[in-house]
Amino acid sequence: MVVDNVPNEDEHVNRLFHALSDATRRDILHRSAEGGLSVSRLAEDYPMSFAAVQKHVAVLERAGLVSKERRGREQLVRTEPDAVRRARAALDRIEDLWRGRVDRMSLILDEELGA
Amino acid sequence: MVVDNVPNEDEHVNRLFHALSDATRRDILHRSAEGGLSVSRLAEDYPMSFAAVQKHVAVLERAGLVSKERRGREQLVRTEPDAVRRARAALDRIEDLWRGRVDRMSLILDEELGA
DNA sequence: GTAACCTACAACCAAATGGTTGTAGATAAC
DNA sequence: GTTATCTACAACCATTTGGTTGTAGGTTAC
């Protein structure tokens, strides 16, 4: 049995892009990049229930794109720039392949295969 | 009423990231970046039916990430670099926002420490 | 203390997703 | 011409997703 509470890299990238595939979640990312917004504050601006926004934040959190910090009774959401950069790196790998940068590619492959 | 058979930008980005949120599809992208592979050729290497791979290619195609070119009885798949770049641009917007915040912060820090 | 607010989480539901098998149409090979 | 190959697409199924409402616990305000 594979230990899958320690997700592998593929699963992590899956979650990253899945989290980014929803306009509400991308908007939450944008707004939370500015500073710490509470979940209910975020929820005010979307045409859906508080619980729905809470779920969107949870998806972003599982993807590592945001983290939450408790302050009093509210939970402040802030985006994690490292995760955004990881997503970009995944796209870079695809783009590099297209450009035929085989040299950089083999380096990256080594990385990915853990060799 | 919004004309929505002409998908707006959000919908397009949704499809882009959704297409990227699956490891099989990312692998197809990687392999199709090298050159034109037929769908059945692609399908050989995945532990699923031909129809399943066909669906994955369709998802990539709807996202604009690949295009198909008929050659004889086979359909050659090749990745569209422009779409990959569009996805990166969406991430760049998020990252820019964050970087903007950091720049402002370092500015403030500079002021405080330097003045 | 009580009321109001913020969050967590469960239960439920419709729709989308990711897979399957099966059928059918074109093209290539023999 | 027949057969094999490649693709398209429909129908079906289990699971996930994205939304809802409802309940409960913690924190702040009065």
PDB file of N, CA, C and O in Angstrom, chain A residues 20 26 29-34 65 79-92, chain B residues 17 87-104:
ATOM      1  N   LEU A  20      -7.187  26.129  -9.266  1.00  0.00           N
ATOM      2  CA  LEU A  20      -7.136  27.324 -10.115  1.00  0.00           C
ATOM      3  C   LEU A  20      -8.197  27.319 -11.206  1.00  0.00           C
ATOM      4  O   LEU A  20      -8.371  28.320 -11.910  1.00  0.00           O
ATOM      5  N   ARG A  26     -10.055  31.790  -8.065  1.00  0.00           N
ATOM      6  CA  ARG A  26      -9.003  32.689  -8.537  1.00  0.00           C
ATOM      7  C   ARG A  26      -9.218  34.091  -7.983  1.00  0.00           C
ATOM      8  O   ARG A  26      -8.257  34.769  -7.579  1.00  0.00           O
ATOM      9  N   LEU A  29      -8.031  34.189  -4.509  1.00  0.00           N
ATOM     10  CA  LEU A  29      -6.567  34.280  -4.522  1.00  0.00           C
ATOM     11  C   LEU A  29      -6.123  35.725  -4.721  1.00  0.00           C
ATOM     12  O   LEU A  29      -5.239  36.226  -4.009  1.00  0.00           O
ATOM     13  N   HIS A  30      -6.722  36.366  -5.720  1.00  0.00           N
ATOM     14  CA  HIS A  30      -6.355  37.756  -5.996  1.00  0.00           C
ATOM     15  C   HIS A  30      -6.554  38.625  -4.765  1.00  0.00           C
ATOM     16  O   HIS A  30      -5.665  39.365  -4.343  1.00  0.00           O
ATOM     17  N   ARG A  31      -7.758  38.504  -4.184  1.00  0.00           N
ATOM     18  CA  ARG A  31      -8.070  39.398  -3.076  1.00  0.00           C
ATOM     19  C   ARG A  31      -7.230  39.080  -1.850  1.00  0.00           C
ATOM     20  O   ARG A  31      -6.894  39.980  -1.063  1.00  0.00           O
ATOM     21  N   SER A  32      -6.891  37.820  -1.659  1.00  0.00           N
ATOM     22  CA  SER A  32      -6.129  37.444  -0.468  1.00  0.00           C
ATOM     23  C   SER A  32      -4.644  37.718  -0.631  1.00  0.00           C
ATOM     24  O   SER A  32      -3.888  37.635   0.337  1.00  0.00           O
ATOM     25  N   ALA A  33      -4.236  38.020  -1.864  1.00  0.00           N
ATOM     26  CA  ALA A  33      -2.835  38.374  -2.056  1.00  0.00           C
ATOM     27  C   ALA A  33      -2.564  39.741  -1.451  1.00  0.00           C
ATOM     28  O   ALA A  33      -1.454  40.024  -0.975  1.00  0.00           O
ATOM     29  N   GLU A  34      -3.580  40.569  -1.450  1.00  0.00           N
ATOM     30  CA  GLU A  34      -3.415  41.920  -0.922  1.00  0.00           C
ATOM     31  C   GLU A  34      -3.137  41.926   0.572  1.00  0.00           C
ATOM     32  O   GLU A  34      -2.347  42.702   1.075  1.00  0.00           O
ATOM     33  N   LEU A  65      -2.377  26.826  -1.764  1.00  0.00           N
ATOM     34  CA  LEU A  65      -2.360  28.159  -2.371  1.00  0.00           C
ATOM     35  C   LEU A  65      -2.664  29.257  -1.370  1.00  0.00           C
ATOM     36  O   LEU A  65      -2.301  30.415  -1.580  1.00  0.00           O
ATOM     37  N   THR A  79      -2.766  34.381   0.553  1.00  0.00           N
ATOM     38  CA  THR A  79      -2.265  33.485  -0.490  1.00  0.00           C
ATOM     39  C   THR A  79      -0.783  33.206  -0.281  1.00  0.00           C
ATOM     40  O   THR A  79      -0.024  34.052   0.194  1.00  0.00           O
ATOM     41  N   GLU A  80      -0.406  31.979  -0.626  1.00  0.00           N
ATOM     42  CA  GLU A  80       0.977  31.520  -0.467  1.00  0.00           C
ATOM     43  C   GLU A  80       1.693  31.642  -1.805  1.00  0.00           C
ATOM     44  O   GLU A  80       1.478  30.838  -2.706  1.00  0.00           O
ATOM     45  N   PRO A  81       2.557  32.632  -1.919  1.00  0.00           N
ATOM     46  CA  PRO A  81       3.187  32.874  -3.230  1.00  0.00           C
ATOM     47  C   PRO A  81       4.010  31.696  -3.729  1.00  0.00           C
ATOM     48  O   PRO A  81       4.115  31.494  -4.931  1.00  0.00           O
ATOM     49  N   ASP A  82       4.577  30.909  -2.822  1.00  0.00           N
ATOM     50  CA  ASP A  82       5.379  29.773  -3.273  1.00  0.00           C
ATOM     51  C   ASP A  82       4.562  28.801  -4.104  1.00  0.00           C
ATOM     52  O   ASP A  82       5.043  28.261  -5.107  1.00  0.00           O
ATOM     53  N   ALA A  83       3.319  28.562  -3.693  1.00  0.00           N
ATOM     54  CA  ALA A  83       2.485  27.614  -4.424  1.00  0.00           C
ATOM     55  C   ALA A  83       2.182  28.127  -5.823  1.00  0.00           C
ATOM     56  O   ALA A  83       2.191  27.364  -6.791  1.00  0.00           O
ATOM     57  N   VAL A  84       1.932  29.444  -5.925  1.00  0.00           N
ATOM     58  CA  VAL A  84       1.696  30.018  -7.244  1.00  0.00           C
ATOM     59  C   VAL A  84       2.921  29.800  -8.115  1.00  0.00           C
ATOM     60  O   VAL A  84       2.820  29.446  -9.292  1.00  0.00           O
ATOM     61  N   ARG A  85       4.066  29.972  -7.511  1.00  0.00           N
ATOM     62  CA  ARG A  85       5.297  29.774  -8.297  1.00  0.00           C
ATOM     63  C   ARG A  85       5.474  28.316  -8.716  1.00  0.00           C
ATOM     64  O   ARG A  85       5.944  28.030  -9.808  1.00  0.00           O
ATOM     65  N   ARG A  86       5.062  27.392  -7.825  1.00  0.00           N
ATOM     66  CA  ARG A  86       5.145  25.975  -8.195  1.00  0.00           C
ATOM     67  C   ARG A  86       4.255  25.679  -9.387  1.00  0.00           C
ATOM     68  O   ARG A  86       4.647  24.931 -10.286  1.00  0.00           O
ATOM     69  N   ALA A  87       3.074  26.263  -9.404  1.00  0.00           N
ATOM     70  CA  ALA A  87       2.182  26.050 -10.546  1.00  0.00           C
ATOM     71  C   ALA A  87       2.832  26.581 -11.818  1.00  0.00           C
ATOM     72  O   ALA A  87       2.805  25.927 -12.868  1.00  0.00           O
ATOM     73  N   ARG A  88       3.444  27.748 -11.705  1.00  0.00           N
ATOM     74  CA  ARG A  88       4.132  28.292 -12.884  1.00  0.00           C
ATOM     75  C   ARG A  88       5.236  27.377 -13.344  1.00  0.00           C
ATOM     76  O   ARG A  88       5.460  27.200 -14.532  1.00  0.00           O
ATOM     77  N   ALA A  89       5.944  26.793 -12.378  1.00  0.00           N
ATOM     78  CA  ALA A  89       7.045  25.901 -12.745  1.00  0.00           C
ATOM     79  C   ALA A  89       6.519  24.718 -13.548  1.00  0.00           C
ATOM     80  O   ALA A  89       7.157  24.273 -14.514  1.00  0.00           O
ATOM     81  N   ALA A  90       5.341  24.222 -13.185  1.00  0.00           N
ATOM     82  CA  ALA A  90       4.769  23.098 -13.929  1.00  0.00           C
ATOM     83  C   ALA A  90       4.493  23.501 -15.371  1.00  0.00           C
ATOM     84  O   ALA A  90       4.727  22.727 -16.302  1.00  0.00           O
ATOM     85  N   LEU A  91       4.001  24.733 -15.555  1.00  0.00           N
ATOM     86  CA  LEU A  91       3.757  25.217 -16.916  1.00  0.00           C
ATOM     87  C   LEU A  91       5.069  25.437 -17.651  1.00  0.00           C
ATOM     88  O   LEU A  91       5.176  25.173 -18.845  1.00  0.00           O
ATOM     89  N   ASP A  92       6.064  25.911 -16.916  1.00  0.00           N
ATOM     90  CA  ASP A  92       7.365  26.140 -17.545  1.00  0.00           C
ATOM     91  C   ASP A  92       7.919  24.852 -18.135  1.00  0.00           C
ATOM     92  O   ASP A  92       8.486  24.849 -19.220  1.00  0.00           O
TER      93      ASP A  92
ATOM     94  N   PHE B  17      -7.182  25.563 -16.865  1.00  0.00           N
ATOM     95  CA  PHE B  17      -6.639  24.974 -15.646  1.00  0.00           C
ATOM     96  C   PHE B  17      -7.264  23.616 -15.368  1.00  0.00           C
ATOM     97  O   PHE B  17      -6.596  22.710 -14.862  1.00  0.00           O
ATOM     98  N   ALA B  87      -2.097  30.366 -20.028  1.00  0.00           N
ATOM     99  CA  ALA B  87      -2.247  29.875 -18.656  1.00  0.00           C
ATOM    100  C   ALA B  87      -1.202  30.525 -17.761  1.00  0.00           C
ATOM    101  O   ALA B  87      -1.491  30.946 -16.630  1.00  0.00           O
ATOM    102  N   ARG B  88       0.011  30.620 -18.276  1.00  0.00           N
ATOM    103  CA  ARG B  88       1.059  31.261 -17.479  1.00  0.00           C
ATOM    104  C   ARG B  88       0.711  32.717 -17.193  1.00  0.00           C
ATOM    105  O   ARG B  88       0.955  33.218 -16.102  1.00  0.00           O
ATOM    106  N   ALA B  89       0.118  33.376 -18.173  1.00  0.00           N
ATOM    107  CA  ALA B  89      -0.232  34.777 -17.966  1.00  0.00           C
ATOM    108  C   ALA B  89      -1.225  34.916 -16.822  1.00  0.00           C
ATOM    109  O   ALA B  89      -1.141  35.853 -16.027  1.00  0.00           O
ATOM    110  N   ALA B  90      -2.154  33.966 -16.718  1.00  0.00           N
ATOM    111  CA  ALA B  90      -3.139  34.022 -15.631  1.00  0.00           C
ATOM    112  C   ALA B  90      -2.429  33.907 -14.280  1.00  0.00           C
ATOM    113  O   ALA B  90      -2.779  34.606 -13.319  1.00  0.00           O
ATOM    114  N   LEU B  91      -1.437  33.042 -14.222  1.00  0.00           N
ATOM    115  CA  LEU B  91      -0.681  32.918 -12.973  1.00  0.00           C
ATOM    116  C   LEU B  91       0.143  34.166 -12.712  1.00  0.00           C
ATOM    117  O   LEU B  91       0.294  34.605 -11.567  1.00  0.00           O
ATOM    118  N   ASP B  92       0.659  34.732 -13.787  1.00  0.00           N
ATOM    119  CA  ASP B  92       1.475  35.934 -13.625  1.00  0.00           C
ATOM    120  C   ASP B  92       0.662  37.048 -12.973  1.00  0.00           C
ATOM    121  O   ASP B  92       1.169  37.780 -12.124  1.00  0.00           O
ATOM    122  N   ARG B  93      -0.607  37.158 -13.377  1.00  0.00           N
ATOM    123  CA  ARG B  93      -1.436  38.207 -12.790  1.00  0.00           C
ATOM    124  C   ARG B  93      -1.539  38.030 -11.283  1.00  0.00           C
ATOM    125  O   ARG B  93      -1.442  38.987 -10.520  1.00  0.00           O
ATOM    126  N   ILE B  94      -1.723  36.786 -10.848  1.00  0.00           N
ATOM    127  CA  ILE B  94      -1.808  36.526  -9.406  1.00  0.00           C
ATOM    128  C   ILE B  94      -0.487  36.860  -8.737  1.00  0.00           C
ATOM    129  O   ILE B  94      -0.433  37.533  -7.708  1.00  0.00           O
ATOM    130  N   GLU B  95       0.580  36.401  -9.373  1.00  0.00           N
ATOM    131  CA  GLU B  95       1.892  36.609  -8.774  1.00  0.00           C
ATOM    132  C   GLU B  95       2.238  38.093  -8.727  1.00  0.00           C
ATOM    133  O   GLU B  95       2.813  38.563  -7.756  1.00  0.00           O
ATOM    134  N   ASP B  96       1.869  38.815  -9.771  1.00  0.00           N
ATOM    135  CA  ASP B  96       2.164  40.245  -9.802  1.00  0.00           C
ATOM    136  C   ASP B  96       1.501  40.948  -8.637  1.00  0.00           C
ATOM    137  O   ASP B  96       2.098  41.806  -7.988  1.00  0.00           O
ATOM    138  N   LEU B  97       0.267  40.579  -8.364  1.00  0.00           N
ATOM    139  CA  LEU B  97      -0.427  41.191  -7.242  1.00  0.00           C
ATOM    140  C   LEU B  97       0.366  40.981  -5.960  1.00  0.00           C
ATOM    141  O   LEU B  97       0.595  41.906  -5.187  1.00  0.00           O
ATOM    142  N   TRP B  98       0.796  39.750  -5.767  1.00  0.00           N
ATOM    143  CA  TRP B  98       1.538  39.452  -4.549  1.00  0.00           C
ATOM    144  C   TRP B  98       2.849  40.230  -4.521  1.00  0.00           C
ATOM    145  O   TRP B  98       3.218  40.819  -3.517  1.00  0.00           O
ATOM    146  N   ARG B  99       3.509  40.233  -5.692  1.00  0.00           N
ATOM    147  CA  ARG B  99       4.798  40.918  -5.735  1.00  0.00           C
ATOM    148  C   ARG B  99       4.612  42.412  -5.479  1.00  0.00           C
ATOM    149  O   ARG B  99       5.414  43.064  -4.837  1.00  0.00           O
ATOM    150  N   GLY B 100       3.513  42.935  -6.004  1.00  0.00           N
ATOM    151  CA  GLY B 100       3.210  44.333  -5.758  1.00  0.00           C
ATOM    152  C   GLY B 100       3.137  44.620  -4.277  1.00  0.00           C
ATOM    153  O   GLY B 100       3.677  45.622  -3.800  1.00  0.00           O
ATOM    154  N   ARG B 101       2.526  43.695  -3.561  1.00  0.00           N
ATOM    155  CA  ARG B 101       2.414  43.908  -2.123  1.00  0.00           C
ATOM    156  C   ARG B 101       3.793  43.899  -1.473  1.00  0.00           C
ATOM    157  O   ARG B 101       4.106  44.739  -0.645  1.00  0.00           O
ATOM    158  N   VAL B 102       4.620  42.944  -1.917  1.00  0.00           N
ATOM    159  CA  VAL B 102       5.949  42.858  -1.323  1.00  0.00           C
ATOM    160  C   VAL B 102       6.765  44.101  -1.640  1.00  0.00           C
ATOM    161  O   VAL B 102       7.473  44.641  -0.791  1.00  0.00           O
ATOM    162  N   ASP B 103       6.634  44.558  -2.905  1.00  0.00           N
ATOM    163  CA  ASP B 103       7.372  45.758  -3.274  1.00  0.00           C
ATOM    164  C   ASP B 103       6.987  46.922  -2.375  1.00  0.00           C
ATOM    165  O   ASP B 103       7.837  47.673  -1.901  1.00  0.00           O
ATOM    166  N   ARG B 104       5.669  47.059  -2.167  1.00  0.00           N
ATOM    167  CA  ARG B 104       5.230  48.146  -1.302  1.00  0.00           C
ATOM    168  C   ARG B 104       5.802  47.978   0.096  1.00  0.00           C
ATOM    169  O   ARG B 104       6.223  48.931   0.730  1.00  0.00           O
TER     170      ARG B 104
END
